[in-house]
mmCIF file with all atom_site columns, C-alpha atoms in Angstrom:
data_model
loop_
_atom_site.group_PDB
_atom_site.id
_atom_site.type_symbol
_atom_site.label_atom_id
_atom_site.label_alt_id
_atom_site.label_comp_id
_atom_site.label_asym_id
_atom_site.label_entity_id
_atom_site.label_seq_id
_atom_site.pdbx_PDB_ins_code
_atom_site.Cartn_x
_atom_site.Cartn_y
_atom_site.Cartn_z
_atom_site.occupancy
_atom_site.B_iso_or_equiv
_atom_site.pdbx_formal_charge
_atom_site.auth_seq_id
_atom_site.auth_comp_id
_atom_site.auth_asym_id
_atom_site.auth_atom_id
_atom_site.pdbx_PDB_model_num
ATOM 1   C CA . MET A 1 1   ? -0.615  -7.919  24.596  1.00 69.00 ? 736 MET A CA 1
ATOM 2   C CA . VAL A 1 2   ? -0.420  -5.025  22.132  1.00 71.00 ? 737 VAL A CA 1
ATOM 3   C CA . GLN A 1 3   ? 0.570   -1.807  23.892  1.00 84.00 ? 738 GLN A CA 1
ATOM 4   C CA . ARG A 1 4   ? 0.484   0.487   20.865  1.00 87.00 ? 739 ARG A CA 1
ATOM 5   C CA . GLU A 1 5   ? -0.178  -0.072  17.163  1.00 91.00 ? 740 GLU A CA 1
ATOM 6   C CA . TRP A 1 6   ? -0.224  1.796   13.850  1.00 93.00 ? 741 TRP A CA 1
ATOM 7   C CA . LEU A 1 7   ? -1.840  0.807   10.566  1.00 93.00 ? 742 LEU A CA 1
ATOM 8   C CA . LEU A 1 8   ? -0.597  2.722   7.522   1.00 92.00 ? 743 LEU A CA 1
ATOM 9   C CA . ARG A 1 9   ? -2.289  1.989   4.200   1.00 90.00 ? 744 ARG A CA 1
ATOM 10  C CA . ARG A 1 10  ? -3.229  3.448   0.847   1.00 85.00 ? 745 ARG A CA 1
ATOM 11  C CA . ASN A 1 11  ? -6.231  5.698   0.515   1.00 84.00 ? 746 ASN A CA 1
ATOM 12  C CA . CYS A 1 12  ? -8.047  3.764   -2.212  1.00 82.00 ? 747 CYS A CA 1
ATOM 13  C CA . SER A 1 13  ? -11.354 5.057   -3.494  1.00 84.00 ? 748 SER A CA 1
ATOM 14  C CA . VAL A 1 14  ? -12.326 1.737   -5.112  1.00 85.00 ? 749 VAL A CA 1
ATOM 15  C CA . ALA A 1 15  ? -11.878 -1.673  -3.494  1.00 84.00 ? 750 ALA A CA 1
ATOM 16  C CA . PRO A 1 16  ? -10.727 -4.594  -5.659  1.00 84.00 ? 751 PRO A CA 1
ATOM 17  C CA . HIS A 1 17  ? -14.146 -6.313  -5.544  1.00 88.00 ? 752 HIS A CA 1
ATOM 18  C CA . GLN A 1 18  ? -15.814 -3.072  -6.682  1.00 91.00 ? 753 GLN A CA 1
ATOM 19  C CA . LEU A 1 19  ? -13.276 -2.838  -9.492  1.00 91.00 ? 754 LEU A CA 1
ATOM 20  C CA . VAL A 1 20  ? -14.393 -6.239  -10.818 1.00 92.00 ? 755 VAL A CA 1
ATOM 21  C CA . LYS A 1 21  ? -18.013 -5.027  -10.970 1.00 95.00 ? 756 LYS A CA 1
ATOM 22  C CA . ILE A 1 22  ? -17.000 -1.805  -12.738 1.00 94.00 ? 757 ILE A CA 1
ATOM 23  C CA . PHE A 1 23  ? -14.881 -3.704  -15.262 1.00 95.00 ? 758 PHE A CA 1
ATOM 24  C CA . THR A 1 24  ? -17.699 -6.182  -15.936 1.00 96.00 ? 759 THR A CA 1
ATOM 25  C CA . ILE A 1 25  ? -20.141 -3.358  -16.675 1.00 97.00 ? 760 ILE A CA 1
ATOM 26  C CA . LEU A 1 26  ? -17.545 -1.623  -18.853 1.00 96.00 ? 761 LEU A CA 1
ATOM 27  C CA . CYS A 1 27  ? -16.885 -4.829  -20.827 1.00 96.00 ? 762 CYS A CA 1
ATOM 28  C CA . ALA A 1 28  ? -20.579 -5.564  -21.337 1.00 97.00 ? 763 ALA A CA 1
ATOM 29  C CA . THR A 1 29  ? -21.280 -2.036  -22.562 1.00 97.00 ? 764 THR A CA 1
ATOM 30  C CA . SER A 1 30  ? -18.268 -1.745  -24.844 1.00 96.00 ? 765 SER A CA 1
ATOM 31  C CA . LEU A 1 31  ? -18.628 -5.218  -26.358 1.00 96.00 ? 766 LEU A CA 1
ATOM 32  C CA . SER A 1 32  ? -22.371 -4.723  -26.941 1.00 97.00 ? 767 SER A CA 1
ATOM 33  C CA . ILE A 1 33  ? -21.708 -1.553  -28.911 1.00 96.00 ? 768 ILE A CA 1
ATOM 34  C CA . ALA A 1 34  ? -18.824 -3.191  -30.784 1.00 96.00 ? 769 ALA A CA 1
ATOM 35  C CA . LEU A 1 35  ? -20.972 -6.221  -31.698 1.00 96.00 ? 770 LEU A CA 1
ATOM 36  C CA . PHE A 1 36  ? -23.737 -3.948  -32.973 1.00 96.00 ? 771 PHE A CA 1
ATOM 37  C CA . PHE A 1 37  ? -21.320 -2.201  -35.329 1.00 95.00 ? 772 PHE A CA 1
ATOM 38  C CA . THR A 1 38  ? -19.671 -5.510  -36.298 1.00 95.00 ? 773 THR A CA 1
ATOM 39  C CA . LEU A 1 39  ? -23.062 -6.881  -37.375 1.00 95.00 ? 774 LEU A CA 1
ATOM 40  C CA . HIS A 1 40  ? -23.521 -3.769  -39.526 1.00 94.00 ? 775 HIS A CA 1
ATOM 41  C CA . GLY A 1 41  ? -20.238 -4.267  -41.357 1.00 92.00 ? 776 GLY A CA 1
ATOM 42  C CA . ALA A 1 42  ? -17.728 -2.288  -39.247 1.00 92.00 ? 777 ALA A CA 1
ATOM 43  C CA . TRP A 1 43  ? -15.757 -5.326  -37.992 1.00 90.00 ? 778 TRP A CA 1
ATOM 44  C CA . TYR A 1 44  ? -12.668 -3.303  -37.022 1.00 92.00 ? 779 TYR A CA 1
ATOM 45  C CA . ILE A 1 45  ? -14.569 -1.667  -34.129 1.00 94.00 ? 780 ILE A CA 1
ATOM 46  C CA . LEU A 1 46  ? -14.661 -5.025  -32.345 1.00 95.00 ? 781 LEU A CA 1
ATOM 47  C CA . PHE A 1 47  ? -10.873 -5.275  -32.663 1.00 95.00 ? 782 PHE A CA 1
ATOM 48  C CA . PHE A 1 48  ? -10.371 -1.811  -31.132 1.00 96.00 ? 783 PHE A CA 1
ATOM 49  C CA . SER A 1 49  ? -12.901 -2.528  -28.405 1.00 96.00 ? 784 SER A CA 1
ATOM 50  C CA . VAL A 1 50  ? -11.035 -5.683  -27.354 1.00 96.00 ? 785 VAL A CA 1
ATOM 51  C CA . LEU A 1 51  ? -7.737  -3.794  -27.500 1.00 97.00 ? 786 LEU A CA 1
ATOM 52  C CA . GLU A 1 52  ? -9.149  -0.997  -25.326 1.00 96.00 ? 787 GLU A CA 1
ATOM 53  C CA . LEU A 1 53  ? -10.617 -3.407  -22.773 1.00 97.00 ? 788 LEU A CA 1
ATOM 54  C CA . SER A 1 54  ? -7.316  -5.283  -22.594 1.00 97.00 ? 789 SER A CA 1
ATOM 55  C CA . ALA A 1 55  ? -5.447  -2.074  -21.768 1.00 97.00 ? 790 ALA A CA 1
ATOM 56  C CA . VAL A 1 56  ? -8.043  -1.003  -19.182 1.00 96.00 ? 791 VAL A CA 1
ATOM 57  C CA . GLY A 1 57  ? -8.052  -4.515  -17.680 1.00 95.00 ? 792 GLY A CA 1
ATOM 58  C CA . PHE A 1 58  ? -4.273  -4.464  -17.360 1.00 96.00 ? 793 PHE A CA 1
ATOM 59  C CA . ALA A 1 59  ? -4.399  -1.055  -15.619 1.00 94.00 ? 794 ALA A CA 1
ATOM 60  C CA . PHE A 1 60  ? -7.155  -2.277  -13.275 1.00 92.00 ? 795 PHE A CA 1
ATOM 61  C CA . LEU A 1 61  ? -5.102  -5.383  -12.470 1.00 90.00 ? 796 LEU A CA 1
ATOM 62  C CA . ILE A 1 62  ? -2.091  -3.283  -11.456 1.00 89.00 ? 797 ILE A CA 1
ATOM 63  C CA . TYR A 1 63  ? -4.310  -1.014  -9.361  1.00 89.00 ? 798 TYR A CA 1
ATOM 64  C CA . ALA A 1 64  ? -6.017  -3.959  -7.631  1.00 86.00 ? 799 ALA A CA 1
ATOM 65  C CA . ARG A 1 65  ? -2.688  -5.626  -6.915  1.00 86.00 ? 800 ARG A CA 1
ATOM 66  C CA . HIS A 1 66  ? -1.525  -2.636  -4.876  1.00 86.00 ? 801 HIS A CA 1
ATOM 67  C CA . ALA A 1 67  ? -4.882  -1.596  -3.393  1.00 86.00 ? 802 ALA A CA 1
ATOM 68  C CA . THR A 1 68  ? -4.359  -3.727  -0.281  1.00 86.00 ? 803 THR A CA 1
ATOM 69  C CA . ASP A 1 69  ? -0.762  -2.643  0.416   1.00 90.00 ? 804 ASP A CA 1
ATOM 70  C CA . ARG A 1 70  ? -0.203  -1.690  4.045   1.00 92.00 ? 805 ARG A CA 1
ATOM 71  C CA . GLU A 1 71  ? 2.271   -1.309  6.880   1.00 94.00 ? 806 GLU A CA 1
ATOM 72  C CA . TYR A 1 72  ? 1.393   -2.465  10.382  1.00 95.00 ? 807 TYR A CA 1
ATOM 73  C CA . LEU A 1 73  ? 3.533   -1.644  13.410  1.00 93.00 ? 808 LEU A CA 1
ATOM 74  C CA . ALA A 1 74  ? 2.811   -2.768  16.972  1.00 92.00 ? 809 ALA A CA 1
ATOM 75  C CA . ILE A 1 75  ? 4.634   -2.661  20.281  1.00 90.00 ? 810 ILE A CA 1
ATOM 76  C CA . VAL A 1 76  ? 4.117   -6.048  21.912  1.00 88.00 ? 811 VAL A CA 1
ATOM 77  C CA . GLY A 1 77  ? 5.998   -6.699  25.122  1.00 85.00 ? 812 GLY A CA 1
ATOM 78  C CA . ASN A 1 78  ? 9.705   -6.083  24.461  1.00 86.00 ? 813 ASN A CA 1
ATOM 79  C CA . TYR A 1 79  ? 9.372   -6.127  20.672  1.00 89.00 ? 814 TYR A CA 1
ATOM 80  C CA . LEU A 1 80  ? 8.315   -3.892  17.830  1.00 90.00 ? 815 LEU A CA 1
ATOM 81  C CA . LEU A 1 81  ? 6.470   -5.975  15.250  1.00 93.00 ? 816 LEU A CA 1
ATOM 82  C CA . VAL A 1 82  ? 6.569   -4.605  11.709  1.00 93.00 ? 817 VAL A CA 1
ATOM 83  C CA . GLU A 1 83  ? 4.472   -6.142  8.930   1.00 94.00 ? 818 GLU A CA 1
ATOM 84  C CA . VAL A 1 84  ? 4.819   -4.776  5.403   1.00 93.00 ? 819 VAL A CA 1
ATOM 85  C CA . VAL A 1 85  ? 2.499   -5.967  2.598   1.00 92.00 ? 820 VAL A CA 1
ATOM 86  C CA . LEU A 1 86  ? 3.499   -4.879  -0.917  1.00 90.00 ? 821 LEU A CA 1
ATOM 87  C CA . ALA A 1 87  ? 1.739   -6.312  -3.987  1.00 86.00 ? 822 ALA A CA 1
ATOM 88  C CA . GLY A 1 88  ? 0.451   -9.255  -1.977  1.00 83.00 ? 823 GLY A CA 1
ATOM 89  C CA . GLU A 1 89  ? 3.869   -10.184 -0.565  1.00 90.00 ? 824 GLU A CA 1
ATOM 90  C CA . LYS A 1 90  ? 4.064   -10.049 3.212   1.00 93.00 ? 825 LYS A CA 1
ATOM 91  C CA . SER A 1 91  ? 7.255   -9.347  5.163   1.00 93.00 ? 826 SER A CA 1
ATOM 92  C CA . CYS A 1 92  ? 7.283   -9.592  8.946   1.00 94.00 ? 827 CYS A CA 1
ATOM 93  C CA . PHE A 1 93  ? 9.983   -8.303  11.279  1.00 93.00 ? 828 PHE A CA 1
ATOM 94  C CA . LYS A 1 94  ? 10.355  -8.628  15.045  1.00 93.00 ? 829 LYS A CA 1
ATOM 95  C CA . LEU A 1 95  ? 12.700  -5.939  16.382  1.00 90.00 ? 830 LEU A CA 1
ATOM 96  C CA . ASP A 1 96  ? 14.031  -5.758  19.935  1.00 88.00 ? 831 ASP A CA 1
ATOM 97  C CA . LEU A 1 97  ? 12.453  -2.696  21.549  1.00 86.00 ? 832 LEU A CA 1
ATOM 98  C CA . HIS A 1 98  ? 15.689  -1.831  23.373  1.00 85.00 ? 833 HIS A CA 1
ATOM 99  C CA . GLN A 1 99  ? 17.834  -1.857  20.224  1.00 88.00 ? 834 GLN A CA 1
ATOM 100 C CA . VAL A 1 100 ? 15.529  -0.273  17.657  1.00 89.00 ? 835 VAL A CA 1
ATOM 101 C CA . ARG A 1 101 ? 16.207  3.313   16.648  1.00 88.00 ? 836 ARG A CA 1
ATOM 102 C CA . ILE A 1 102 ? 14.754  5.704   14.135  1.00 89.00 ? 837 ILE A CA 1
ATOM 103 C CA . GLU A 1 103 ? 17.190  7.328   11.762  1.00 85.00 ? 838 GLU A CA 1
ATOM 104 C CA . PRO A 1 104 ? 16.805  11.103  11.505  1.00 80.00 ? 839 PRO A CA 1
ATOM 105 C CA . MET A 1 105 ? 14.885  12.189  8.422   1.00 75.00 ? 840 MET A CA 1
ATOM 106 C CA . ARG A 1 106 ? 17.005  14.059  5.917   1.00 73.00 ? 841 ARG A CA 1
ATOM 107 C CA . PRO A 1 107 ? 15.662  16.459  3.260   1.00 71.00 ? 842 PRO A CA 1
ATOM 108 C CA . GLY A 1 108 ? 16.382  14.056  0.374   1.00 68.00 ? 843 GLY A CA 1
ATOM 109 C CA . LYS A 1 109 ? 15.074  10.963  2.190   1.00 72.00 ? 844 LYS A CA 1
ATOM 110 C CA . ASN A 1 110 ? 11.333  10.431  2.218   1.00 82.00 ? 845 ASN A CA 1
ATOM 111 C CA . LEU A 1 111 ? 10.677  7.358   4.372   1.00 89.00 ? 846 LEU A CA 1
ATOM 112 C CA . VAL A 1 112 ? 11.050  6.660   8.085   1.00 89.00 ? 847 VAL A CA 1
ATOM 113 C CA . THR A 1 113 ? 13.895  4.167   8.572   1.00 89.00 ? 848 THR A CA 1
ATOM 114 C CA . LEU A 1 114 ? 13.928  1.771   11.532  1.00 91.00 ? 849 LEU A CA 1
ATOM 115 C CA . VAL A 1 115 ? 17.272  0.176   12.401  1.00 90.00 ? 850 VAL A CA 1
ATOM 116 C CA . SER A 1 116 ? 17.862  -2.715  14.793  1.00 89.00 ? 851 SER A CA 1
ATOM 117 C CA . SER A 1 117 ? 20.711  -5.241  14.859  1.00 86.00 ? 852 SER A CA 1
ATOM 118 C CA . GLY A 1 118 ? 21.670  -4.628  11.244  1.00 86.00 ? 853 GLY A CA 1
ATOM 119 C CA . THR A 1 119 ? 18.077  -4.786  9.987   1.00 89.00 ? 854 THR A CA 1
ATOM 120 C CA . ARG A 1 120 ? 16.823  -1.672  8.166   1.00 90.00 ? 855 ARG A CA 1
ATOM 121 C CA . ILE A 1 121 ? 13.131  -1.223  7.440   1.00 91.00 ? 856 ILE A CA 1
ATOM 122 C CA . ASP A 1 122 ? 11.591  1.738   5.593   1.00 90.00 ? 857 ASP A CA 1
ATOM 123 C CA . VAL A 1 123 ? 8.017   2.603   6.592   1.00 92.00 ? 858 VAL A CA 1
ATOM 124 C CA . GLY A 1 124 ? 5.631   5.472   5.962   1.00 90.00 ? 859 GLY A CA 1
ATOM 125 C CA . ARG A 1 125 ? 5.087   4.980   2.219   1.00 89.00 ? 860 ARG A CA 1
ATOM 126 C CA . TYR A 1 126 ? 1.446   5.990   2.451   1.00 90.00 ? 861 TYR A CA 1
ATOM 127 C CA . LEU A 1 127 ? 1.878   9.146   4.519   1.00 89.00 ? 862 LEU A CA 1
ATOM 128 C CA . THR A 1 128 ? 2.518   12.687  3.368   1.00 87.00 ? 863 THR A CA 1
ATOM 129 C CA . GLN A 1 129 ? 5.850   14.292  4.262   1.00 85.00 ? 864 GLN A CA 1
ATOM 130 C CA . TRP A 1 130 ? 4.341   16.160  7.222   1.00 87.00 ? 865 TRP A CA 1
ATOM 131 C CA . LYS A 1 131 ? 2.494   13.094  8.501   1.00 90.00 ? 866 LYS A CA 1
ATOM 132 C CA . ARG A 1 132 ? 5.730   11.096  8.234   1.00 89.00 ? 867 ARG A CA 1
ATOM 133 C CA . ARG A 1 133 ? 7.455   13.534  10.554  1.00 88.00 ? 868 ARG A CA 1
ATOM 134 C CA . GLU A 1 134 ? 4.567   13.332  13.045  1.00 90.00 ? 869 GLU A CA 1
ATOM 135 C CA . PHE A 1 135 ? 4.551   9.531   12.797  1.00 91.00 ? 870 PHE A CA 1
ATOM 136 C CA . ALA A 1 136 ? 8.324   9.343   13.389  1.00 89.00 ? 871 ALA A CA 1
ATOM 137 C CA . GLN A 1 137 ? 8.020   11.541  16.484  1.00 89.00 ? 872 GLN A CA 1
ATOM 138 C CA . GLU A 1 138 ? 5.050   9.567   17.790  1.00 91.00 ? 873 GLU A CA 1
ATOM 139 C CA . LEU A 1 139 ? 6.817   6.243   17.200  1.00 90.00 ? 874 LEU A CA 1
ATOM 140 C CA . GLU A 1 140 ? 10.004  7.505   18.832  1.00 89.00 ? 875 GLU A CA 1
ATOM 141 C CA . SER A 1 141 ? 8.154   8.651   21.954  1.00 88.00 ? 876 SER A CA 1
ATOM 142 C CA . ALA A 1 142 ? 6.267   5.334   22.122  1.00 87.00 ? 877 ALA A CA 1
ATOM 143 C CA . LEU A 1 143 ? 9.535   3.394   21.771  1.00 85.00 ? 878 LEU A CA 1
ATOM 144 C CA . PHE A 1 144 ? 11.153  5.496   24.481  1.00 81.00 ? 879 PHE A CA 1
ATOM 145 C CA . ALA A 1 145 ? 8.146   5.024   26.779  1.00 80.00 ? 880 ALA A CA 1
ATOM 146 C CA . GLY A 1 146 ? 8.195   1.265   26.111  1.00 65.00 ? 881 GLY A CA 1
ATOM 147 C CA . CYS A 1 147 ? 11.901  1.072   26.985  1.00 61.00 ? 882 CYS A CA 1
ATOM 148 C CA . VAL A 1 148 ? 11.525  3.086   30.195  1.00 53.00 ? 883 VAL A CA 1
ATOM 149 C CA . VAL A 1 149 ? 8.615   0.999   31.523  1.00 50.00 ? 884 VAL A CA 1
ATOM 150 C CA . ARG A 1 150 ? 10.510  -2.268  31.131  1.00 45.00 ? 885 ARG A CA 1
#
């Protein structure tokens, strides 16, 4: 039974499936114009159109690959479950609630670091500096409350 959970993710304005539709419309428009000019003797416009669409497609691919990145934390029983998804790769950690601690945030360090039995996990990539501090305090109080109840 989940006692407390947090979902931290990117604030993406365009979902990957919407990006495919946008790119399709962009390709159709650009290639139509390029074909028109190619038929009228300006063949080099088609080359530059394909080059441009390749660069935009590559940028869209990188964006789409990271659009679903997230961090999920949950207190379940005597454990803190941490799931980190970066570029489609999923890492799951199960930390003992009684051993986990949050390292103090230093001025030069941006992420919240969880430490338990030699395992170090950085979370909070998608939060602003102020929200990270609030999240660290909220997580620490939830961890303390979870340890006291047990």
